[in-house]
Coordinates of C-alpha atoms and ligand atoms in Angstrom, one line a residue:
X1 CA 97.9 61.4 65.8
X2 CA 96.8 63.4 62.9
X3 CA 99.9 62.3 61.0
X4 CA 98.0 58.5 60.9
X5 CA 94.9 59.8 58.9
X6 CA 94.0 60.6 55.1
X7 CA 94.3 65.1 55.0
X8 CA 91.4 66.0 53.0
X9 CA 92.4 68.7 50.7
X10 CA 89.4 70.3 51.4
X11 CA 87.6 70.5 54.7
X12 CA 84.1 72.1 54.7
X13 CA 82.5 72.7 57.9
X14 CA 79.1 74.2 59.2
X15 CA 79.4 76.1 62.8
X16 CA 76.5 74.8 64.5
X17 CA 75.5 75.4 68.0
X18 CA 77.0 78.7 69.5
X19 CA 73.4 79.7 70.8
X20 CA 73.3 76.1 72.6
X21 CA 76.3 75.8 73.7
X22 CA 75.8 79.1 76.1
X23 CA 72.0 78.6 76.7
X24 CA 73.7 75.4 78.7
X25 CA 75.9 77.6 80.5
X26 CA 73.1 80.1 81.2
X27 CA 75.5 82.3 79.1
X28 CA 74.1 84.6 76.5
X29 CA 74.2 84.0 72.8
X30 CA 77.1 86.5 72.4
X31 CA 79.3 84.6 74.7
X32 CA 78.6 81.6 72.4
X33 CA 79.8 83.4 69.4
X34 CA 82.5 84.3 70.9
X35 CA 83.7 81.1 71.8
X36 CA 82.4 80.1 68.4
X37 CA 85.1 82.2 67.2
X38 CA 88.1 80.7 69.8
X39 CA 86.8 77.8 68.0
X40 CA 87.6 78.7 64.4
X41 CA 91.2 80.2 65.1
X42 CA 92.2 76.6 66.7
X43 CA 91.0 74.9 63.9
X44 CA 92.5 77.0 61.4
X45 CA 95.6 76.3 63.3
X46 CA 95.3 73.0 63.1
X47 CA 94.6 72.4 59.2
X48 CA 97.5 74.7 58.9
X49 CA 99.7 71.9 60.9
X50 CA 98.4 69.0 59.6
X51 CA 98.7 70.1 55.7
X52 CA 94.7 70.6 54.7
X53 CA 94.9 72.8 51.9
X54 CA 91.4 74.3 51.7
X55 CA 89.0 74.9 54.9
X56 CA 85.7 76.2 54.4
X57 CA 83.3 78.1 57.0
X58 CA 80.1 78.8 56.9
X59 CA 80.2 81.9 59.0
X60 CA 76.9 84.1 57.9
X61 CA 74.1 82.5 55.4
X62 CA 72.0 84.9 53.6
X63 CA 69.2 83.5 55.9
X64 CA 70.9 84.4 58.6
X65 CA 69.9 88.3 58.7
X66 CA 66.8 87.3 60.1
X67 CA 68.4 86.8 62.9
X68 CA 67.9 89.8 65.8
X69 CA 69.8 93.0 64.6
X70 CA 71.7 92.7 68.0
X71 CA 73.0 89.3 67.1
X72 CA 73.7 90.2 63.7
X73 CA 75.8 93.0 64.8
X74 CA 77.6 91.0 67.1
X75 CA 78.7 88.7 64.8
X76 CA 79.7 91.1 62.4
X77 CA 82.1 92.6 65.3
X78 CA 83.7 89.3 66.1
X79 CA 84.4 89.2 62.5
X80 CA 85.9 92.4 62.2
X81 CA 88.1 92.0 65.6
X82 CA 89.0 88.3 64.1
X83 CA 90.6 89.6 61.3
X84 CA 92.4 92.9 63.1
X85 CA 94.0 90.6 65.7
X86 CA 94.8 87.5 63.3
X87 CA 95.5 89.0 60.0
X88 CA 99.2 89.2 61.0
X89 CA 99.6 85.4 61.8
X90 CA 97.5 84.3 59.3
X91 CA 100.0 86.1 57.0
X92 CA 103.1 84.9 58.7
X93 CA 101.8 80.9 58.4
X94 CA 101.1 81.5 54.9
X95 CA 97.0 81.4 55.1
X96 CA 95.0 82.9 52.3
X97 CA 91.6 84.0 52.9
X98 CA 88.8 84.6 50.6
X99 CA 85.1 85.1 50.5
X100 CA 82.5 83.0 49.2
X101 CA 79.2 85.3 48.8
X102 CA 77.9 88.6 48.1
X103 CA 80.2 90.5 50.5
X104 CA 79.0 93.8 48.8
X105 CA 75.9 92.9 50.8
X106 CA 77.5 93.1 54.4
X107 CA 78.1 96.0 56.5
X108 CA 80.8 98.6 55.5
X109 CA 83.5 98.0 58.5
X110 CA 83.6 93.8 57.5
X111 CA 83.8 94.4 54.1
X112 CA 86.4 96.9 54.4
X113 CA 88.6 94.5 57.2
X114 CA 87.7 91.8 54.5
X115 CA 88.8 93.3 51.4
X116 CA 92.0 93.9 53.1
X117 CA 92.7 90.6 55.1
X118 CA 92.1 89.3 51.1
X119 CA 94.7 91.5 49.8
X120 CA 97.7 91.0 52.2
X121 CA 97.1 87.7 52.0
X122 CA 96.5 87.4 48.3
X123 CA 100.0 85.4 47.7
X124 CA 99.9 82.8 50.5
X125 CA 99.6 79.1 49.3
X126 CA 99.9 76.9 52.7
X127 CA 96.0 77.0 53.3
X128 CA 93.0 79.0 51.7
X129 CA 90.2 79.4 54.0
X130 CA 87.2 80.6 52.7
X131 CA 84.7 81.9 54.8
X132 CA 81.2 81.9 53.7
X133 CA 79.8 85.0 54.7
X134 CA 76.0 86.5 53.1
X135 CA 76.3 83.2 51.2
X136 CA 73.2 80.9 49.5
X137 CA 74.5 78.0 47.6
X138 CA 71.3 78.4 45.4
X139 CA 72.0 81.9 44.7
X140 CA 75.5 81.4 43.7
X141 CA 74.1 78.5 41.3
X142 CA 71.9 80.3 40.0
X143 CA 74.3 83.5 39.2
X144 CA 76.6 81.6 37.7
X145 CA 73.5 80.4 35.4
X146 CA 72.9 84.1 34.0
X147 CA 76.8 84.4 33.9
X148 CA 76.7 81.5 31.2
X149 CA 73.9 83.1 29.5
X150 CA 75.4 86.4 29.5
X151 CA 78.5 84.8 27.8
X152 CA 76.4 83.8 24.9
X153 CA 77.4 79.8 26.0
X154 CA 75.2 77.4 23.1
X155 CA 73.8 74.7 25.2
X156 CA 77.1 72.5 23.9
X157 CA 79.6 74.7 25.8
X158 CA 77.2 74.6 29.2
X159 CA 79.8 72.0 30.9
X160 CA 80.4 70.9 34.4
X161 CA 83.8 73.1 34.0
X162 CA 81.8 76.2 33.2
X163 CA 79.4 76.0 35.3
X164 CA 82.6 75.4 38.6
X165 CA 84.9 78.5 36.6
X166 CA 81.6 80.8 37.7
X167 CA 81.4 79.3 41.2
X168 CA 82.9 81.5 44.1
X169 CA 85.2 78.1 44.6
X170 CA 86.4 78.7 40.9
X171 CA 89.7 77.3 41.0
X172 CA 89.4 75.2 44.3
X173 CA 89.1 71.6 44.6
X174 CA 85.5 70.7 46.1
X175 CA 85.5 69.6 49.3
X176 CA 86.6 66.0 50.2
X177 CA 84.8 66.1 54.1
X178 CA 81.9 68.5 55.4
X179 CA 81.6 68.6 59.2
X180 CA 78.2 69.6 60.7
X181 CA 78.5 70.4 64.2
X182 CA 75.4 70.3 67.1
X183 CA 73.2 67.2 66.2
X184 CA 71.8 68.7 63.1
X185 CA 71.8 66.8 59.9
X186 CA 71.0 69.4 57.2
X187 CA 73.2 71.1 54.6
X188 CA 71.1 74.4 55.1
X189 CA 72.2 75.8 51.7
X190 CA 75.7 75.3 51.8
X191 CA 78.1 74.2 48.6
X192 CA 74.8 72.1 47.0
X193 CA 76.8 72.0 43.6
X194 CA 80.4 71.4 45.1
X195 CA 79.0 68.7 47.7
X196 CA 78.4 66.0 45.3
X197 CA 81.0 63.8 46.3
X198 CA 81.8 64.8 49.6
X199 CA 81.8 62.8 53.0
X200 CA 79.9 63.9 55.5
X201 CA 80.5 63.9 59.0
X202 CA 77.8 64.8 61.8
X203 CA 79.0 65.3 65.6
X204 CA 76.6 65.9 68.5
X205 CA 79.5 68.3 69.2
X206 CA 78.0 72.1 69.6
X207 CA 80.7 74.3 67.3
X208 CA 82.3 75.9 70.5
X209 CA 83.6 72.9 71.8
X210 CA 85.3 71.8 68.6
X211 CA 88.5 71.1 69.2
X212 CA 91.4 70.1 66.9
X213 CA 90.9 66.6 68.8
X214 CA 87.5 66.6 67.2
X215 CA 88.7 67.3 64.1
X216 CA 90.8 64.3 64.5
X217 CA 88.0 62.3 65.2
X218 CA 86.5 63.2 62.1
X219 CA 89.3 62.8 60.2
X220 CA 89.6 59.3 61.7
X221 CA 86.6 58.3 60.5
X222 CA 87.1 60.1 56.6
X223 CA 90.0 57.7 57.2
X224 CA 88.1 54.9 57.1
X225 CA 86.2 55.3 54.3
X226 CA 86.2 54.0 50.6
X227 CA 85.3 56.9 48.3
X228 CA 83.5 55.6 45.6
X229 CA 82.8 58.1 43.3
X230 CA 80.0 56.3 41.8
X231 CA 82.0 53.0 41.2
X232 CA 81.5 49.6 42.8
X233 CA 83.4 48.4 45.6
X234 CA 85.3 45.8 43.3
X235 CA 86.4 48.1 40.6
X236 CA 88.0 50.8 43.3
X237 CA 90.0 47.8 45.1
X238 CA 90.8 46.7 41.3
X239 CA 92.0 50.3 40.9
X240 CA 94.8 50.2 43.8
Ligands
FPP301 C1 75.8 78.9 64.5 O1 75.4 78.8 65.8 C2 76.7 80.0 64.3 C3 76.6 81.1 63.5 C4 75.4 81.3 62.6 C5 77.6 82.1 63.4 C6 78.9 81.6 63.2 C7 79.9 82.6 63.6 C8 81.0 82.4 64.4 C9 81.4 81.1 64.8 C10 81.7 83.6 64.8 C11 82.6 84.2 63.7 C12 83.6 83.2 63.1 C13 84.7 83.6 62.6 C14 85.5 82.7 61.7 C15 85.3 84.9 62.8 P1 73.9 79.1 66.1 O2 73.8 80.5 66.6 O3 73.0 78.8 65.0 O4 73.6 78.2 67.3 P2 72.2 77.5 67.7 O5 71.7 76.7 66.6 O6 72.6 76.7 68.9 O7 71.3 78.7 68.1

């Protein structure tokens, strides 16, 4: 099925609805995290399969510690025991992970799991997934503003390229699809600079119960559309 659609390179994706998804089932927000997490392992299985190259996952925003300490801590667990059990496998299918954010901000025992998950799997190519953890997309803009003026850049020398080299995603293509799960239609701080181009795709879909036939269904529909990049409709058929 898969093998019929356009791969993005890059798949972006924001995990919404873990709280709803286990309100519905009179289940406690935990227990939607948790699945929220079954979630994320299948689809990193499955851009793993189908060749994407780069998956992104909004995991913790840096508004997200207003959350209650209880559910903070919890996901913070999840995160920890994620990595312990999967760090092995991700290994062996030749999956890179990385951070996007301040991860000097989050608490010792992830950021310990982290840096390590980042080092073992420092020389896999197959599939980076980033996970956005204590991230702000207008914090990371803005940091990579004083980076430019801490270099000394004249105004000249303040490029697109420079300004992408100081982005966490230095080096990574931007992403080609975004996925927001759970009926909302925001982008709630995430990859502002790198989303210029991107497709979006919004499913009613609460994250838990994001399957990899989901993700087909989005990919079905990046399928279908003519990325334009700015150009007319004419000139991109012209193009091909
Ligand atoms: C959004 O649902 C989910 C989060 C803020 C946390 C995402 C965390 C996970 C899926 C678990 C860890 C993931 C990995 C990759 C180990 P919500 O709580 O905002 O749901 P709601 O809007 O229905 O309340």
């Amino acid at each position: 099925m898969s093998s019929d659609f356009i791969i993005p390179a890059h798949i972006a994706v924001i995990m919404d609805g873990n709280g709803r998804w286990a309100k519905k089932r009179g289940l406690s927000r935990s227990k939607g995290h948790k699945a929220g997490t079954e979630a994320a392992r299948a689809i990193v299985r499955h851009c793993r399969e189908i060749g994407v190259r780069h998956l992104t996952l909004y995991t913790f925003s840096r508004e997200n510690w207003s959350r209650p300490k209880e559910e903070i801590s919890t996901i913070f667990d999840l995160l920890v025991n994620f990595l312990n059990r999967e760090l092995g496998q991700l290994v062996e299918q030749d999956i890179r992970l990385k951070v996007l954010g301040d991860i000097k901000g989050l608490p010792m025992a992830s950021r310990k799991a982290l840096e390590h998950a980042m080092k073992k799997s420092a020389d896999c190519t197959s599939l980076t997934v980033n996970l956005a953890l204590n991230y702000s997309s207008r914090d990371e803009i803005l940091s990579a503003c004083k980076s430019m003026v801490r270099d000394g850049l004249s105004p000249d020398d303040i490029t697109e390229e420079a300004m992408a080299a100081r982005l966490y995603t230095a080096g990574q293509p931007d992403p080609d699809l975004i996925i927001r799960t759970s009926g909302e239609l925001r982008l709630s701080n995430y990859l502002l600079w790198q989303a210029a181009y991107s497709e979006f795709y919004f499913t009613d879909v609460f994250w838990p119960d994001f399957t990899p036939e989901e993700l087909d269904k989005a990919l079905e529909h990046y399928s279908g559309r003519q990325r334009r990049f700015g150009k007319t409709g004419e000139q991109i058929e012209s193009q091909s």
